[in-house]
mmCIF file with all atom_site columns, C-alpha atoms in Angstrom:
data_model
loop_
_atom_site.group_PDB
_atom_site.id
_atom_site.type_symbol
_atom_site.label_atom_id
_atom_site.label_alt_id
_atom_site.label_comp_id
_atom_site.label_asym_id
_atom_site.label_entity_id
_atom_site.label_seq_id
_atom_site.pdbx_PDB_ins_code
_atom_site.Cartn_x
_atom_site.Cartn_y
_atom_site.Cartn_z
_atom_site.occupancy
_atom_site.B_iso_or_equiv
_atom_site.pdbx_formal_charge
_atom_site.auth_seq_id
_atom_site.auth_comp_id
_atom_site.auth_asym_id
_atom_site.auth_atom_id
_atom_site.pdbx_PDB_model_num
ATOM 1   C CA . UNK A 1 1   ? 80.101  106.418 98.901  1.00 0.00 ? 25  UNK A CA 1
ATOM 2   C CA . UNK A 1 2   ? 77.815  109.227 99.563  1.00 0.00 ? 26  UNK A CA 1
ATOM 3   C CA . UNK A 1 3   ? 78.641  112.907 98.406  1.00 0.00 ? 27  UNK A CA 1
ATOM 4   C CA . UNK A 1 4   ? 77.236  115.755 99.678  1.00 0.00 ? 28  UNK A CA 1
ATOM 5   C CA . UNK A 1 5   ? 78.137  118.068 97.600  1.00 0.00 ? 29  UNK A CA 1
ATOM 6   C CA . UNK A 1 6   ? 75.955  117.729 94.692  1.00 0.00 ? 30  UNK A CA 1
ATOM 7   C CA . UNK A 1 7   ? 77.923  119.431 91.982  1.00 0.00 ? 31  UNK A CA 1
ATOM 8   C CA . UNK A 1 8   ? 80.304  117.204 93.315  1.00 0.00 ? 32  UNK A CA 1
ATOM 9   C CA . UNK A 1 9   ? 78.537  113.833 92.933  1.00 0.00 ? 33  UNK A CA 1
ATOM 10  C CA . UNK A 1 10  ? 77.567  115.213 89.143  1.00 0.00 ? 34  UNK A CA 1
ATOM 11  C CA . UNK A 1 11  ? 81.015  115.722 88.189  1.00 0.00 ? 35  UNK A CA 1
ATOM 12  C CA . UNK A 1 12  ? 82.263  112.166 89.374  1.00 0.00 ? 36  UNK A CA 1
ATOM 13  C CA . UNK A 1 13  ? 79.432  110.513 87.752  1.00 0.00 ? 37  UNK A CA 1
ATOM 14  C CA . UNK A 1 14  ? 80.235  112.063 84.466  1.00 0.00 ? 38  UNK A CA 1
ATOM 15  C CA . UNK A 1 15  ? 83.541  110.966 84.555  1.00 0.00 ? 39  UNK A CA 1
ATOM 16  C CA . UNK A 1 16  ? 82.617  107.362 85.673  1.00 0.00 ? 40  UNK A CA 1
ATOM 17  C CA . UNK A 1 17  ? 79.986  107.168 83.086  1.00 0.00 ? 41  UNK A CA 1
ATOM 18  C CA . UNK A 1 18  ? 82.884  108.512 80.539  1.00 0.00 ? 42  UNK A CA 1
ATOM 19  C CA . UNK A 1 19  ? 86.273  106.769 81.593  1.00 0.00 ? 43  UNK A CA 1
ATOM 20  C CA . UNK A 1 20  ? 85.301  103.584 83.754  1.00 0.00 ? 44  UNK A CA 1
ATOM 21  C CA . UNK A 1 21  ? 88.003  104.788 86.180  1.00 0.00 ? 45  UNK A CA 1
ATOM 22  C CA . UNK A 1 22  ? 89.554  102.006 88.804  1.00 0.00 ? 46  UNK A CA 1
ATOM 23  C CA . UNK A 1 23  ? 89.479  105.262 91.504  1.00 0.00 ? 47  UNK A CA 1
ATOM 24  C CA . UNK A 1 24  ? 87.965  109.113 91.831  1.00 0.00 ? 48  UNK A CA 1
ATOM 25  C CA . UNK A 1 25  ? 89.990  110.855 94.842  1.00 0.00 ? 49  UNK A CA 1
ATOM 26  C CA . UNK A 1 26  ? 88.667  114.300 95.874  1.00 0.00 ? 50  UNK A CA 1
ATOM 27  C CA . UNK A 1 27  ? 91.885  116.331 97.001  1.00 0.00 ? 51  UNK A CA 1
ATOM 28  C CA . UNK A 1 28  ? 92.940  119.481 98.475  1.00 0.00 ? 52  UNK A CA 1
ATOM 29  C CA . UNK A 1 29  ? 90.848  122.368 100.225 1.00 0.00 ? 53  UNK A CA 1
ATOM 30  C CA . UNK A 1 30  ? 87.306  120.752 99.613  1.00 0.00 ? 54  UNK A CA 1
ATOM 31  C CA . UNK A 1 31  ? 88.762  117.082 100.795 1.00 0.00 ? 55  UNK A CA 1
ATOM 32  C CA . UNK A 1 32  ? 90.182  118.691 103.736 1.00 0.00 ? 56  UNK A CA 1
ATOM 33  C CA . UNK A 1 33  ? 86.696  120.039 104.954 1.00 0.00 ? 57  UNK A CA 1
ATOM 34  C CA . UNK A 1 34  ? 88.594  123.687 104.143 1.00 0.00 ? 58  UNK A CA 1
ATOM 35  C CA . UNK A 1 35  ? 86.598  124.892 101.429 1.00 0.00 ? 59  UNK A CA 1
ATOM 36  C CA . UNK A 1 36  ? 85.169  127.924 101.020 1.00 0.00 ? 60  UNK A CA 1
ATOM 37  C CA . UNK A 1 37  ? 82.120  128.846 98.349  1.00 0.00 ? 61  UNK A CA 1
ATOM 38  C CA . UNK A 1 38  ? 84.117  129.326 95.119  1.00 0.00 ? 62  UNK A CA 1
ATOM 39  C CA . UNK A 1 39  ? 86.695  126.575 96.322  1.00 0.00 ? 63  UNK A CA 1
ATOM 40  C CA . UNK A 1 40  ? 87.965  124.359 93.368  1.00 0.00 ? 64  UNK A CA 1
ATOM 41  C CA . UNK A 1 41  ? 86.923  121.113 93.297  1.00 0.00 ? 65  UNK A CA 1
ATOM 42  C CA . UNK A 1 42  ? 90.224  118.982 92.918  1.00 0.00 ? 66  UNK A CA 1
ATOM 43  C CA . UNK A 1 43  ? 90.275  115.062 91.702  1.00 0.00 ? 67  UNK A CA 1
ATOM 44  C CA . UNK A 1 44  ? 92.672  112.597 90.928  1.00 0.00 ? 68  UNK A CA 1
ATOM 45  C CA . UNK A 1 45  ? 91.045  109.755 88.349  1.00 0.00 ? 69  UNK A CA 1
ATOM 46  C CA . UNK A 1 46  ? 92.991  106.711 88.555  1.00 0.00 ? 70  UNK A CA 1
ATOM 47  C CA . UNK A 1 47  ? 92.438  104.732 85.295  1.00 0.00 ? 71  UNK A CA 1
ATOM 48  C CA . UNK A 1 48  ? 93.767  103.251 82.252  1.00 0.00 ? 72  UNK A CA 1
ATOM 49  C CA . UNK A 1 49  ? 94.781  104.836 79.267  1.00 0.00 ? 73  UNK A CA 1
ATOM 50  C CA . UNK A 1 50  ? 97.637  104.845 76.671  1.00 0.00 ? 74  UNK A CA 1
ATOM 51  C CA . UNK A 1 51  ? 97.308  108.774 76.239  1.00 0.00 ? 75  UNK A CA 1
ATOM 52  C CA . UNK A 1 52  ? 99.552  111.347 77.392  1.00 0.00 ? 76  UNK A CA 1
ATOM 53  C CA . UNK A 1 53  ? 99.096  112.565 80.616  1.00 0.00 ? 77  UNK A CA 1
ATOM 54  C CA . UNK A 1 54  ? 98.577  115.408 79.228  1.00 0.00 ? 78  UNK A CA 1
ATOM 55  C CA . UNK A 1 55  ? 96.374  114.480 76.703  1.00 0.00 ? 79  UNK A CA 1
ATOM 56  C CA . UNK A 1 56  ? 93.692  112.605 78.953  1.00 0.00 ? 80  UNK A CA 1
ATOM 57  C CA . UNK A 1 57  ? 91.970  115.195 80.638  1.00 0.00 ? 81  UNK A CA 1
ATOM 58  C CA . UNK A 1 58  ? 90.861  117.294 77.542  1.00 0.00 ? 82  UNK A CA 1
ATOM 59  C CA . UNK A 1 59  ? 87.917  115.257 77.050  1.00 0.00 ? 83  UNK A CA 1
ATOM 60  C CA . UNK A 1 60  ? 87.177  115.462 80.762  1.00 0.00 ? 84  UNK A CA 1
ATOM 61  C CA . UNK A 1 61  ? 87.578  119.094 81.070  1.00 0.00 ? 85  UNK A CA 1
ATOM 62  C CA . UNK A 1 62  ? 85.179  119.224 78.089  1.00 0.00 ? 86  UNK A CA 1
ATOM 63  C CA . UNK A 1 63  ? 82.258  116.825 79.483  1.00 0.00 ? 87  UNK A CA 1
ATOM 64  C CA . UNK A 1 64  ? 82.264  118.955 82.931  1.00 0.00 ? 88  UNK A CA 1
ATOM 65  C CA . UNK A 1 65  ? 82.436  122.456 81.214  1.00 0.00 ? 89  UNK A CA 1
ATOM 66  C CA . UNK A 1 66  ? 79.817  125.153 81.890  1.00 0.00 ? 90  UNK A CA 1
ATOM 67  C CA . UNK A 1 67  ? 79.127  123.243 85.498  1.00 0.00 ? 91  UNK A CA 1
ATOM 68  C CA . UNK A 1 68  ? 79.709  126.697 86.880  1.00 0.00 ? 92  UNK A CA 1
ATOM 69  C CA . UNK A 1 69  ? 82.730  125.623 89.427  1.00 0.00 ? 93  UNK A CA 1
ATOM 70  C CA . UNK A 1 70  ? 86.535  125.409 89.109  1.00 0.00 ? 94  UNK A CA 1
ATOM 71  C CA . UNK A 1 71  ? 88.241  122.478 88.557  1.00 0.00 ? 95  UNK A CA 1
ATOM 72  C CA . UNK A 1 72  ? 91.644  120.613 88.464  1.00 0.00 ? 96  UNK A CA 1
ATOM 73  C CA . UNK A 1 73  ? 91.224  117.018 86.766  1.00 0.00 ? 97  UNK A CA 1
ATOM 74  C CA . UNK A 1 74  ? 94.607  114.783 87.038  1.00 0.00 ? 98  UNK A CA 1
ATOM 75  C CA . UNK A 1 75  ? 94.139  111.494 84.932  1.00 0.00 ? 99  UNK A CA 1
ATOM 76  C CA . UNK A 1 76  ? 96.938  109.023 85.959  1.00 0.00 ? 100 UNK A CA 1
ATOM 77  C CA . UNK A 1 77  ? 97.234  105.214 85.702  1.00 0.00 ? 101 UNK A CA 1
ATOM 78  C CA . UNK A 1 78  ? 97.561  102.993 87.909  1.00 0.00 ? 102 UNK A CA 1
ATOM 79  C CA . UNK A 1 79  ? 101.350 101.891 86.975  1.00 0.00 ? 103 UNK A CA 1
ATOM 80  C CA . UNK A 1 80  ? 102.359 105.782 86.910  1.00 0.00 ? 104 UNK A CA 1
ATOM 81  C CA . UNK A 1 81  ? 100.602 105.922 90.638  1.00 0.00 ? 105 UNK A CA 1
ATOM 82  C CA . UNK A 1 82  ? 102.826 103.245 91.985  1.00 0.00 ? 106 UNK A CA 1
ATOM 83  C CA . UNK A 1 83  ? 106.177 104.529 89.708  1.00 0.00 ? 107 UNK A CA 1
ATOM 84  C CA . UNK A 1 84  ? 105.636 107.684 91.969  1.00 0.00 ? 108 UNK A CA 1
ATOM 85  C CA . UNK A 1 85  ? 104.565 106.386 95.188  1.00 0.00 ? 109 UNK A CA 1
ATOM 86  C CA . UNK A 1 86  ? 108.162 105.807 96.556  1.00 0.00 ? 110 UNK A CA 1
ATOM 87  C CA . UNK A 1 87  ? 109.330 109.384 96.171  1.00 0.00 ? 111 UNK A CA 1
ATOM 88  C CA . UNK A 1 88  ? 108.799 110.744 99.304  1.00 0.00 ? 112 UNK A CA 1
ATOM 89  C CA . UNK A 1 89  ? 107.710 114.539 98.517  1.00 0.00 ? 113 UNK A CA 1
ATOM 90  C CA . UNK A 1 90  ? 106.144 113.880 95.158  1.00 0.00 ? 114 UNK A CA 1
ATOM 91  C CA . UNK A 1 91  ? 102.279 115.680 95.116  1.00 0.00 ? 115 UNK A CA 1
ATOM 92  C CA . UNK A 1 92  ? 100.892 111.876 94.551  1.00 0.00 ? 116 UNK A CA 1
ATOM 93  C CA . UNK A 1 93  ? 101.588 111.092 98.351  1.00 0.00 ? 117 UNK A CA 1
ATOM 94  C CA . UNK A 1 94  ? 99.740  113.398 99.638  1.00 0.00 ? 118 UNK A CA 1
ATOM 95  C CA . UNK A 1 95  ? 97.069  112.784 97.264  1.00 0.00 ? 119 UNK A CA 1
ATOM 96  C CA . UNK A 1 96  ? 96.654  109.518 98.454  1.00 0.00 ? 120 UNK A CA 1
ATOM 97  C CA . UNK A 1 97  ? 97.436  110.057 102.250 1.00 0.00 ? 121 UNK A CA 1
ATOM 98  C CA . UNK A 1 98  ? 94.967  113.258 102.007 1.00 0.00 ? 122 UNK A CA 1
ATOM 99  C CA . UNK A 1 99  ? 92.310  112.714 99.710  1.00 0.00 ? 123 UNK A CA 1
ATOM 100 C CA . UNK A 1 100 ? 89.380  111.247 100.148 1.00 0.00 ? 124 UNK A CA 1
ATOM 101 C CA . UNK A 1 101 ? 88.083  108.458 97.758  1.00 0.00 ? 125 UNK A CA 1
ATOM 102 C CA . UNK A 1 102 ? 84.562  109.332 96.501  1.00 0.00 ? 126 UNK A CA 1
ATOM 103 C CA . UNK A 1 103 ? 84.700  106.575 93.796  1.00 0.00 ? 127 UNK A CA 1
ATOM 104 C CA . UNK A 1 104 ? 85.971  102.748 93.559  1.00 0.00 ? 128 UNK A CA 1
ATOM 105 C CA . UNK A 1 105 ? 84.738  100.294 91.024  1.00 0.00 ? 129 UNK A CA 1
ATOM 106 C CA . UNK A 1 106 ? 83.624  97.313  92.595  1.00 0.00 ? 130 UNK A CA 1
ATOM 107 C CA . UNK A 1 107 ? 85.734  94.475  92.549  1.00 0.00 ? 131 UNK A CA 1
#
């Protein structure tokens, strides 16, 4: 996939060059077609880990600092994606009904 916006495309290469994720989904204002300069750039990494959830993203957070943009990084695996998918107004659905996909690893 293509993205235009190139702080964008850095930040998702960083992480796939970092974490090897299964998924990179851009959410919220920007995915939408809504943002504005100054927007934060949203993205949901889909990948393996046996971290914390709250744990994984330091390291993320870290590589992309000083990139000059804001940023909300949610690291979730797979299993926790489908644990949530059923519940109807749980963020994760709209995530994945909303968002767009700006990375997949190739089968």
């Amino acid at each position: 996939m293509v993205i235009a916006d190139p702080q964008i495309a850095k930040m998702v290469e960083g992480i796939r060059k970092a974490v090897h994720p299964d998924r990179i989904i851009l959410f919220g204002s920007r995915a939408r077609g809504e943002g504005v300069p100054g927007s934060d750039v949203d993205l949901l990494v889909v990948a393996r880990s046996s971290e914390a959830r709250w744990k994984r993203t330091v390291p993320l957070y870290e590589l992309l600092a000083g990139m000059g943009v804001a940023k909300d990084i949610i690291w979730w695996t797979p299993e926790e994606i489908e644990e949530w998918r059923g519940v109807r107004s749980h963020f994760i659905n709209r995530v994945l009904s909303e968002g767009q996909v700006v990375y997949e690893r190739p089968a």
